[in-house]
């Protein structure tokens, strides 16, 4: 039922543009206030202020989308940043009010047709039992539950920006286990670098896994 409702909401949103008051955040320059418009064929940012020019990206011009939180969306373009030695330009938008809904992000995800980073997974998949895990990272980690199904892999955690949801058909490269207490998920995610490889998420299982795998 939830899938059907999400599909209907996405279909309705696809016919109408969505507007959000946002701030484009920049670590080195002054923040820009403006409007982010999500349309059927493109995404546009119109800065406020006299003489400010709007920027629009068709979905073929967008390299990657990162849904960081309900109030933050990162857009990675194909534009080169000369002073960063040709690294691709990242646009970081924070909503001033309101939230980007799951249906609205799903509309963008469908139009993009590429792997995305979804850090705002919905409620735990119905009827699925989560595996208590710890995500292993070089500096710190997080604790949560891992849900695996033929359609997706979901990592739910209270740790800020560390939750994930990956689609098996387009975002998961492989699932690998070296022993009954370890699990690796290799996924496609965007980055600002010129050379990309699947990103590896390592999990330590709190209880013994009944089976291990060397690929998916």
PDB file of C-alpha atoms in Angstrom:
ATOM      1  CA  UNK A   1       0.000   0.000   0.000  1.00  0.00           C
ATOM      2  CA  UNK A   2       2.813   2.429   0.870  1.00  0.00           C
ATOM      3  CA  UNK A   3       4.467   1.767  -2.517  1.00  0.00           C
ATOM      4  CA  UNK A   4       1.181   2.466  -4.327  1.00  0.00           C
ATOM      5  CA  UNK A   5       0.644   5.735  -2.435  1.00  0.00           C
ATOM      6  CA  UNK A   6       4.214   6.848  -3.172  1.00  0.00           C
ATOM      7  CA  UNK A   7       3.752   6.013  -6.864  1.00  0.00           C
ATOM      8  CA  UNK A   8       0.528   8.071  -7.059  1.00  0.00           C
ATOM      9  CA  UNK A   9       2.109  11.035  -5.281  1.00  0.00           C
ATOM     10  CA  UNK A  10       5.128  10.906  -7.583  1.00  0.00           C
ATOM     11  CA  UNK A  11       2.883  10.825 -10.663  1.00  0.00           C
ATOM     12  CA  UNK A  12       0.978  13.891  -9.470  1.00  0.00           C
ATOM     13  CA  UNK A  13       4.154  15.806  -8.618  1.00  0.00           C
ATOM     14  CA  UNK A  14       5.626  15.087 -12.051  1.00  0.00           C
ATOM     15  CA  UNK A  15       3.052  17.381 -13.649  1.00  0.00           C
ATOM     16  CA  UNK A  16       3.704  20.380 -11.402  1.00  0.00           C
ATOM     17  CA  UNK A  17       6.820  22.344 -10.504  1.00  0.00           C
ATOM     18  CA  UNK A  18       7.855  22.507  -6.870  1.00  0.00           C
ATOM     19  CA  UNK A  19       9.318  25.694  -5.386  1.00  0.00           C
ATOM     20  CA  UNK A  20      11.442  25.981  -2.249  1.00  0.00           C
ATOM     21  CA  UNK A  21      13.037  28.980  -0.561  1.00  0.00           C
ATOM     22  CA  UNK A  22      16.651  27.924  -0.104  1.00  0.00           C
ATOM     23  CA  UNK A  23      20.136  29.076   0.774  1.00  0.00           C
ATOM     24  CA  UNK A  24      22.979  27.960  -1.436  1.00  0.00           C
ATOM     25  CA  UNK A  25      25.768  27.239   1.034  1.00  0.00           C
ATOM     26  CA  UNK A  26      29.388  27.819   0.125  1.00  0.00           C
ATOM     27  CA  UNK A  27      32.429  27.160   2.328  1.00  0.00           C
ATOM     28  CA  UNK A  28      34.490  29.923   0.695  1.00  0.00           C
ATOM     29  CA  UNK A  29      32.022  32.494  -0.666  1.00  0.00           C
ATOM     30  CA  UNK A  30      28.973  34.330   0.597  1.00  0.00           C
ATOM     31  CA  UNK A  31      25.810  32.253   0.889  1.00  0.00           C
ATOM     32  CA  UNK A  32      23.105  32.963  -1.703  1.00  0.00           C
ATOM     33  CA  UNK A  33      19.419  33.133  -0.888  1.00  0.00           C
ATOM     34  CA  UNK A  34      17.043  32.174  -3.655  1.00  0.00           C
ATOM     35  CA  UNK A  35      14.433  29.770  -4.973  1.00  0.00           C
ATOM     36  CA  UNK A  36      14.978  26.151  -5.967  1.00  0.00           C
ATOM     37  CA  UNK A  37      12.486  24.971  -8.574  1.00  0.00           C
ATOM     38  CA  UNK A  38      12.077  21.281  -9.346  1.00  0.00           C
ATOM     39  CA  UNK A  39      10.418  20.837 -12.736  1.00  0.00           C
ATOM     40  CA  UNK A  40       9.569  17.916 -14.952  1.00  0.00           C
ATOM     41  CA  UNK A  41      12.561  18.474 -17.252  1.00  0.00           C
ATOM     42  CA  UNK A  42      15.033  20.445 -15.155  1.00  0.00           C
ATOM     43  CA  UNK A  43      16.085  21.862 -11.797  1.00  0.00           C
ATOM     44  CA  UNK A  44      16.645  25.623 -11.478  1.00  0.00           C
ATOM     45  CA  UNK A  45      18.134  27.886  -8.833  1.00  0.00           C
ATOM     46  CA  UNK A  46      17.151  31.566  -9.020  1.00  0.00           C
ATOM     47  CA  UNK A  47      19.254  33.701  -6.658  1.00  0.00           C
ATOM     48  CA  UNK A  48      17.707  36.786  -5.095  1.00  0.00           C
ATOM     49  CA  UNK A  49      19.216  40.164  -5.797  1.00  0.00           C
ATOM     50  CA  UNK A  50      19.491  42.603  -8.662  1.00  0.00           C
ATOM     51  CA  UNK A  51      21.261  41.196 -11.716  1.00  0.00           C
ATOM     52  CA  UNK A  52      21.534  37.689 -10.295  1.00  0.00           C
ATOM     53  CA  UNK A  53      21.223  35.047 -13.003  1.00  0.00           C
ATOM     54  CA  UNK A  54      19.361  31.787 -12.575  1.00  0.00           C
ATOM     55  CA  UNK A  55      21.112  28.465 -13.118  1.00  0.00           C
ATOM     56  CA  UNK A  56      19.225  25.536 -14.624  1.00  0.00           C
ATOM     57  CA  UNK A  57      20.267  21.933 -15.062  1.00  0.00           C
ATOM     58  CA  UNK A  58      18.477  19.417 -17.230  1.00  0.00           C
ATOM     59  CA  UNK A  59      18.600  15.961 -15.691  1.00  0.00           C
ATOM     60  CA  UNK A  60      21.308  14.981 -18.180  1.00  0.00           C
ATOM     61  CA  UNK A  61      23.386  17.880 -16.785  1.00  0.00           C
ATOM     62  CA  UNK A  62      23.155  16.525 -13.234  1.00  0.00           C
ATOM     63  CA  UNK A  63      25.858  14.059 -12.326  1.00  0.00           C
ATOM     64  CA  UNK A  64      24.609  13.072  -8.869  1.00  0.00           C
ATOM     65  CA  UNK A  65      22.006  13.936  -6.235  1.00  0.00           C
ATOM     66  CA  UNK A  66      22.615  13.564  -2.506  1.00  0.00           C
ATOM     67  CA  UNK A  67      19.522  13.808  -0.290  1.00  0.00           C
ATOM     68  CA  UNK A  68      21.357  14.630   2.912  1.00  0.00           C
ATOM     69  CA  UNK A  69      18.294  15.458   5.025  1.00  0.00           C
ATOM     70  CA  UNK A  70      14.684  16.587   4.529  1.00  0.00           C
ATOM     71  CA  UNK A  71      16.032  20.165   4.474  1.00  0.00           C
ATOM     72  CA  UNK A  72      19.235  19.707   2.467  1.00  0.00           C
ATOM     73  CA  UNK A  73      19.916  18.615  -1.112  1.00  0.00           C
ATOM     74  CA  UNK A  74      23.338  18.481  -2.780  1.00  0.00           C
ATOM     75  CA  UNK A  75      23.559  18.611  -6.580  1.00  0.00           C
ATOM     76  CA  UNK A  76      26.778  17.577  -8.312  1.00  0.00           C
ATOM     77  CA  UNK A  77      27.087  19.030 -11.814  1.00  0.00           C
ATOM     78  CA  UNK A  78      29.526  18.258 -14.618  1.00  0.00           C
ATOM     79  CA  UNK A  79      30.971  21.794 -14.436  1.00  0.00           C
ATOM     80  CA  UNK A  80      34.696  22.059 -13.807  1.00  0.00           C
ATOM     81  CA  UNK A  81      36.035  24.234 -11.002  1.00  0.00           C
ATOM     82  CA  UNK A  82      39.302  25.634 -12.331  1.00  0.00           C
ATOM     83  CA  UNK A  83      40.802  26.568  -8.970  1.00  0.00           C
ATOM     84  CA  UNK A  84      40.028  23.040  -7.699  1.00  0.00           C
ATOM     85  CA  UNK A  85      42.078  21.541 -10.553  1.00  0.00           C
ATOM     86  CA  UNK A  86      39.036  20.570 -12.577  1.00  0.00           C
ATOM     87  CA  UNK A  87      36.953  18.957  -9.840  1.00  0.00           C
ATOM     88  CA  UNK A  88      33.233  18.981 -10.538  1.00  0.00           C
ATOM     89  CA  UNK A  89      31.116  21.774  -9.074  1.00  0.00           C
ATOM     90  CA  UNK A  90      28.887  20.882  -6.136  1.00  0.00           C
ATOM     91  CA  UNK A  91      25.793  22.936  -5.285  1.00  0.00           C
ATOM     92  CA  UNK A  92      24.571  22.632  -1.690  1.00  0.00           C
ATOM     93  CA  UNK A  93      21.032  23.809  -0.989  1.00  0.00           C
ATOM     94  CA  UNK A  94      19.425  24.162   2.446  1.00  0.00           C
ATOM     95  CA  UNK A  95      15.683  24.740   2.637  1.00  0.00           C
ATOM     96  CA  UNK A  96      14.669  27.813   4.616  1.00  0.00           C
ATOM     97  CA  UNK A  97      11.255  26.351   5.432  1.00  0.00           C
ATOM     98  CA  UNK A  98       9.379  23.161   4.656  1.00  0.00           C
ATOM     99  CA  UNK A  99      10.908  19.815   3.714  1.00  0.00           C
ATOM    100  CA  UNK A 100      11.686  17.869   0.576  1.00  0.00           C
ATOM    101  CA  UNK A 101       9.378  14.866   0.731  1.00  0.00           C
ATOM    102  CA  UNK A 102      10.148  11.291  -0.230  1.00  0.00           C
ATOM    103  CA  UNK A 103       7.773  11.554  -3.204  1.00  0.00           C
ATOM    104  CA  UNK A 104       9.479  14.743  -4.430  1.00  0.00           C
ATOM    105  CA  UNK A 105      12.920  13.181  -4.198  1.00  0.00           C
ATOM    106  CA  UNK A 106      11.619  10.046  -5.893  1.00  0.00           C
ATOM    107  CA  UNK A 107      10.462  12.226  -8.802  1.00  0.00           C
ATOM    108  CA  UNK A 108      13.994  13.610  -9.184  1.00  0.00           C
ATOM    109  CA  UNK A 109      15.523  10.172  -8.786  1.00  0.00           C
ATOM    110  CA  UNK A 110      13.346   8.746 -11.553  1.00  0.00           C
ATOM    111  CA  UNK A 111      14.083  11.638 -13.919  1.00  0.00           C
ATOM    112  CA  UNK A 112      17.821  11.416 -13.223  1.00  0.00           C
ATOM    113  CA  UNK A 113      17.971   7.706 -14.009  1.00  0.00           C
ATOM    114  CA  UNK A 114      21.307   7.305 -12.178  1.00  0.00           C
ATOM    115  CA  UNK A 115      22.394   6.123  -8.746  1.00  0.00           C
ATOM    116  CA  UNK A 116      21.729   8.651  -5.990  1.00  0.00           C
ATOM    117  CA  UNK A 117      22.668   8.974  -2.335  1.00  0.00           C
ATOM    118  CA  UNK A 118      19.597   8.606  -0.127  1.00  0.00           C
ATOM    119  CA  UNK A 119      20.377   9.408   3.517  1.00  0.00           C
ATOM    120  CA  UNK A 120      16.712   9.723   4.478  1.00  0.00           C
ATOM    121  CA  UNK A 121      15.322   6.193   4.340  1.00  0.00           C
ATOM    122  CA  UNK A 122      11.666   5.824   5.220  1.00  0.00           C
ATOM    123  CA  UNK A 123      10.340   3.655   8.010  1.00  0.00           C
ATOM    124  CA  UNK A 124      11.751   0.157   8.382  1.00  0.00           C
ATOM    125  CA  UNK A 125      10.540  -2.043   5.517  1.00  0.00           C
ATOM    126  CA  UNK A 126       7.307  -3.758   6.503  1.00  0.00           C
ATOM    127  CA  UNK A 127       7.610  -7.422   7.350  1.00  0.00           C
ATOM    128  CA  UNK A 128      11.411  -7.384   7.320  1.00  0.00           C
ATOM    129  CA  UNK A 129      13.591  -8.107  10.325  1.00  0.00           C
ATOM    130  CA  UNK A 130      16.623  -5.892  10.725  1.00  0.00           C
ATOM    131  CA  UNK A 131      20.117  -7.124  11.540  1.00  0.00           C
ATOM    132  CA  UNK A 132      21.702  -5.253  14.497  1.00  0.00           C
ATOM    133  CA  UNK A 133      25.004  -3.923  13.142  1.00  0.00           C
ATOM    134  CA  UNK A 134      27.787  -1.425  13.616  1.00  0.00           C
ATOM    135  CA  UNK A 135      29.037   0.476  10.604  1.00  0.00           C
ATOM    136  CA  UNK A 136      32.833   0.487  10.616  1.00  0.00           C
ATOM    137  CA  UNK A 137      34.564   3.720   9.594  1.00  0.00           C
ATOM    138  CA  UNK A 138      38.119   5.000   9.811  1.00  0.00           C
ATOM    139  CA  UNK A 139      37.148   7.762  12.196  1.00  0.00           C
ATOM    140  CA  UNK A 140      34.178   6.737  14.306  1.00  0.00           C
ATOM    141  CA  UNK A 141      31.221   4.634  13.269  1.00  0.00           C
ATOM    142  CA  UNK A 142      27.542   4.218  13.959  1.00  0.00           C
ATOM    143  CA  UNK A 143      25.143   1.645  15.288  1.00  0.00           C
ATOM    144  CA  UNK A 144      21.846   0.687  13.714  1.00  0.00           C
ATOM    145  CA  UNK A 145      19.926  -1.967  11.796  1.00  0.00           C
ATOM    146  CA  UNK A 146      20.499  -3.349   8.323  1.00  0.00           C
ATOM    147  CA  UNK A 147      17.530  -4.512   6.226  1.00  0.00           C
ATOM    148  CA  UNK A 148      18.142  -6.647   3.139  1.00  0.00           C
ATOM    149  CA  UNK A 149      15.550  -7.533   0.527  1.00  0.00           C
ATOM    150  CA  UNK A 150      15.543  -8.365  -3.212  1.00  0.00           C
ATOM    151  CA  UNK A 151      14.541  -4.740  -3.929  1.00  0.00           C
ATOM    152  CA  UNK A 152      16.758  -2.709  -1.647  1.00  0.00           C
ATOM    153  CA  UNK A 153      19.219  -2.513   1.226  1.00  0.00           C
ATOM    154  CA  UNK A 154      18.402  -0.083   4.023  1.00  0.00           C
ATOM    155  CA  UNK A 155      20.684   0.994   6.862  1.00  0.00           C
ATOM    156  CA  UNK A 156      18.762   2.783   9.602  1.00  0.00           C
ATOM    157  CA  UNK A 157      20.637   4.656  12.329  1.00  0.00           C
ATOM    158  CA  UNK A 158      20.193   7.701  14.551  1.00  0.00           C
ATOM    159  CA  UNK A 159      23.688   8.904  13.628  1.00  0.00           C
ATOM    160  CA  UNK A 160      23.556  12.148  11.660  1.00  0.00           C
ATOM    161  CA  UNK A 161      23.765  11.741   7.857  1.00  0.00           C
ATOM    162  CA  UNK A 162      24.840   8.085   8.074  1.00  0.00           C
ATOM    163  CA  UNK A 163      21.537   6.348   7.241  1.00  0.00           C
ATOM    164  CA  UNK A 164      21.287   4.961   3.708  1.00  0.00           C
ATOM    165  CA  UNK A 165      18.872   3.309   1.293  1.00  0.00           C
ATOM    166  CA  UNK A 166      20.218   1.589  -1.845  1.00  0.00           C
ATOM    167  CA  UNK A 167      18.290   0.040  -4.724  1.00  0.00           C
ATOM    168  CA  UNK A 168      19.478  -3.403  -5.696  1.00  0.00           C
ATOM    169  CA  UNK A 169      18.809  -2.931  -9.423  1.00  0.00           C
ATOM    170  CA  UNK A 170      20.790   0.282  -9.903  1.00  0.00           C
ATOM    171  CA  UNK A 171      22.834   1.320  -6.861  1.00  0.00           C
ATOM    172  CA  UNK A 172      24.290  -1.870  -5.375  1.00  0.00           C
ATOM    173  CA  UNK A 173      27.340  -3.279  -7.162  1.00  0.00           C
ATOM    174  CA  UNK A 174      27.761  -6.282  -4.850  1.00  0.00           C
ATOM    175  CA  UNK A 175      27.272  -7.619  -1.336  1.00  0.00           C
ATOM    176  CA  UNK A 176      30.201  -9.486   0.137  1.00  0.00           C
ATOM    177  CA  UNK A 177      30.971 -11.293   3.386  1.00  0.00           C
ATOM    178  CA  UNK A 178      34.346 -12.606   4.583  1.00  0.00           C
ATOM    179  CA  UNK A 179      32.937 -14.330   7.669  1.00  0.00           C
ATOM    180  CA  UNK A 180      29.600 -14.729   9.495  1.00  0.00           C
ATOM    181  CA  UNK A 181      30.169 -11.504  11.470  1.00  0.00           C
ATOM    182  CA  UNK A 182      31.130  -9.130   8.656  1.00  0.00           C
ATOM    183  CA  UNK A 183      29.214  -7.751   5.708  1.00  0.00           C
ATOM    184  CA  UNK A 184      30.289  -5.345   2.971  1.00  0.00           C
ATOM    185  CA  UNK A 185      27.943  -3.447   0.664  1.00  0.00           C
ATOM    186  CA  UNK A 186      29.603  -2.067  -2.496  1.00  0.00           C
ATOM    187  CA  UNK A 187      27.538   0.760  -3.971  1.00  0.00           C
ATOM    188  CA  UNK A 188      27.690   3.427  -6.666  1.00  0.00           C
ATOM    189  CA  UNK A 189      27.787   6.930  -5.221  1.00  0.00           C
ATOM    190  CA  UNK A 190      28.817  10.260  -6.647  1.00  0.00           C
ATOM    191  CA  UNK A 191      31.931  12.160  -5.663  1.00  0.00           C
ATOM    192  CA  UNK A 192      33.722  15.330  -6.700  1.00  0.00           C
ATOM    193  CA  UNK A 193      36.746  13.388  -7.896  1.00  0.00           C
ATOM    194  CA  UNK A 194      37.470  12.556 -11.491  1.00  0.00           C
ATOM    195  CA  UNK A 195      38.004   8.829 -10.847  1.00  0.00           C
ATOM    196  CA  UNK A 196      35.182   6.848  -9.276  1.00  0.00           C
ATOM    197  CA  UNK A 197      34.976   3.328  -7.938  1.00  0.00           C
ATOM    198  CA  UNK A 198      32.184   1.649  -5.985  1.00  0.00           C
ATOM    199  CA  UNK A 199      32.141   2.863  -2.395  1.00  0.00           C
ATOM    200  CA  UNK A 200      32.421   0.172   0.257  1.00  0.00           C
ATOM    201  CA  UNK A 201      30.300   0.202   3.418  1.00  0.00           C
ATOM    202  CA  UNK A 202      31.540  -2.216   6.078  1.00  0.00           C
ATOM    203  CA  UNK A 203      29.262  -3.579   8.781  1.00  0.00           C
ATOM    204  CA  UNK A 204      29.992  -5.702  11.819  1.00  0.00           C
ATOM    205  CA  UNK A 205      27.075  -7.979  12.705  1.00  0.00           C
ATOM    206  CA  UNK A 206      26.161  -8.223  16.371  1.00  0.00           C
ATOM    207  CA  UNK A 207      24.966 -11.792  15.927  1.00  0.00           C
ATOM    208  CA  UNK A 208      26.214 -14.576  13.676  1.00  0.00           C
ATOM    209  CA  UNK A 209      24.924 -14.532  10.107  1.00  0.00           C
ATOM    210  CA  UNK A 210      23.378 -17.785   8.931  1.00  0.00           C
ATOM    211  CA  UNK A 211      25.071 -17.515   5.536  1.00  0.00           C
ATOM    212  CA  UNK A 212      27.802 -15.548   3.830  1.00  0.00           C
ATOM    213  CA  UNK A 213      28.132 -14.346   0.261  1.00  0.00           C
ATOM    214  CA  UNK A 214      30.902 -13.368  -2.115  1.00  0.00           C
ATOM    215  CA  UNK A 215      28.777 -11.259  -4.429  1.00  0.00           C
ATOM    216  CA  UNK A 216      25.306 -10.125  -5.412  1.00  0.00           C
TER     217      UNK A 216
END
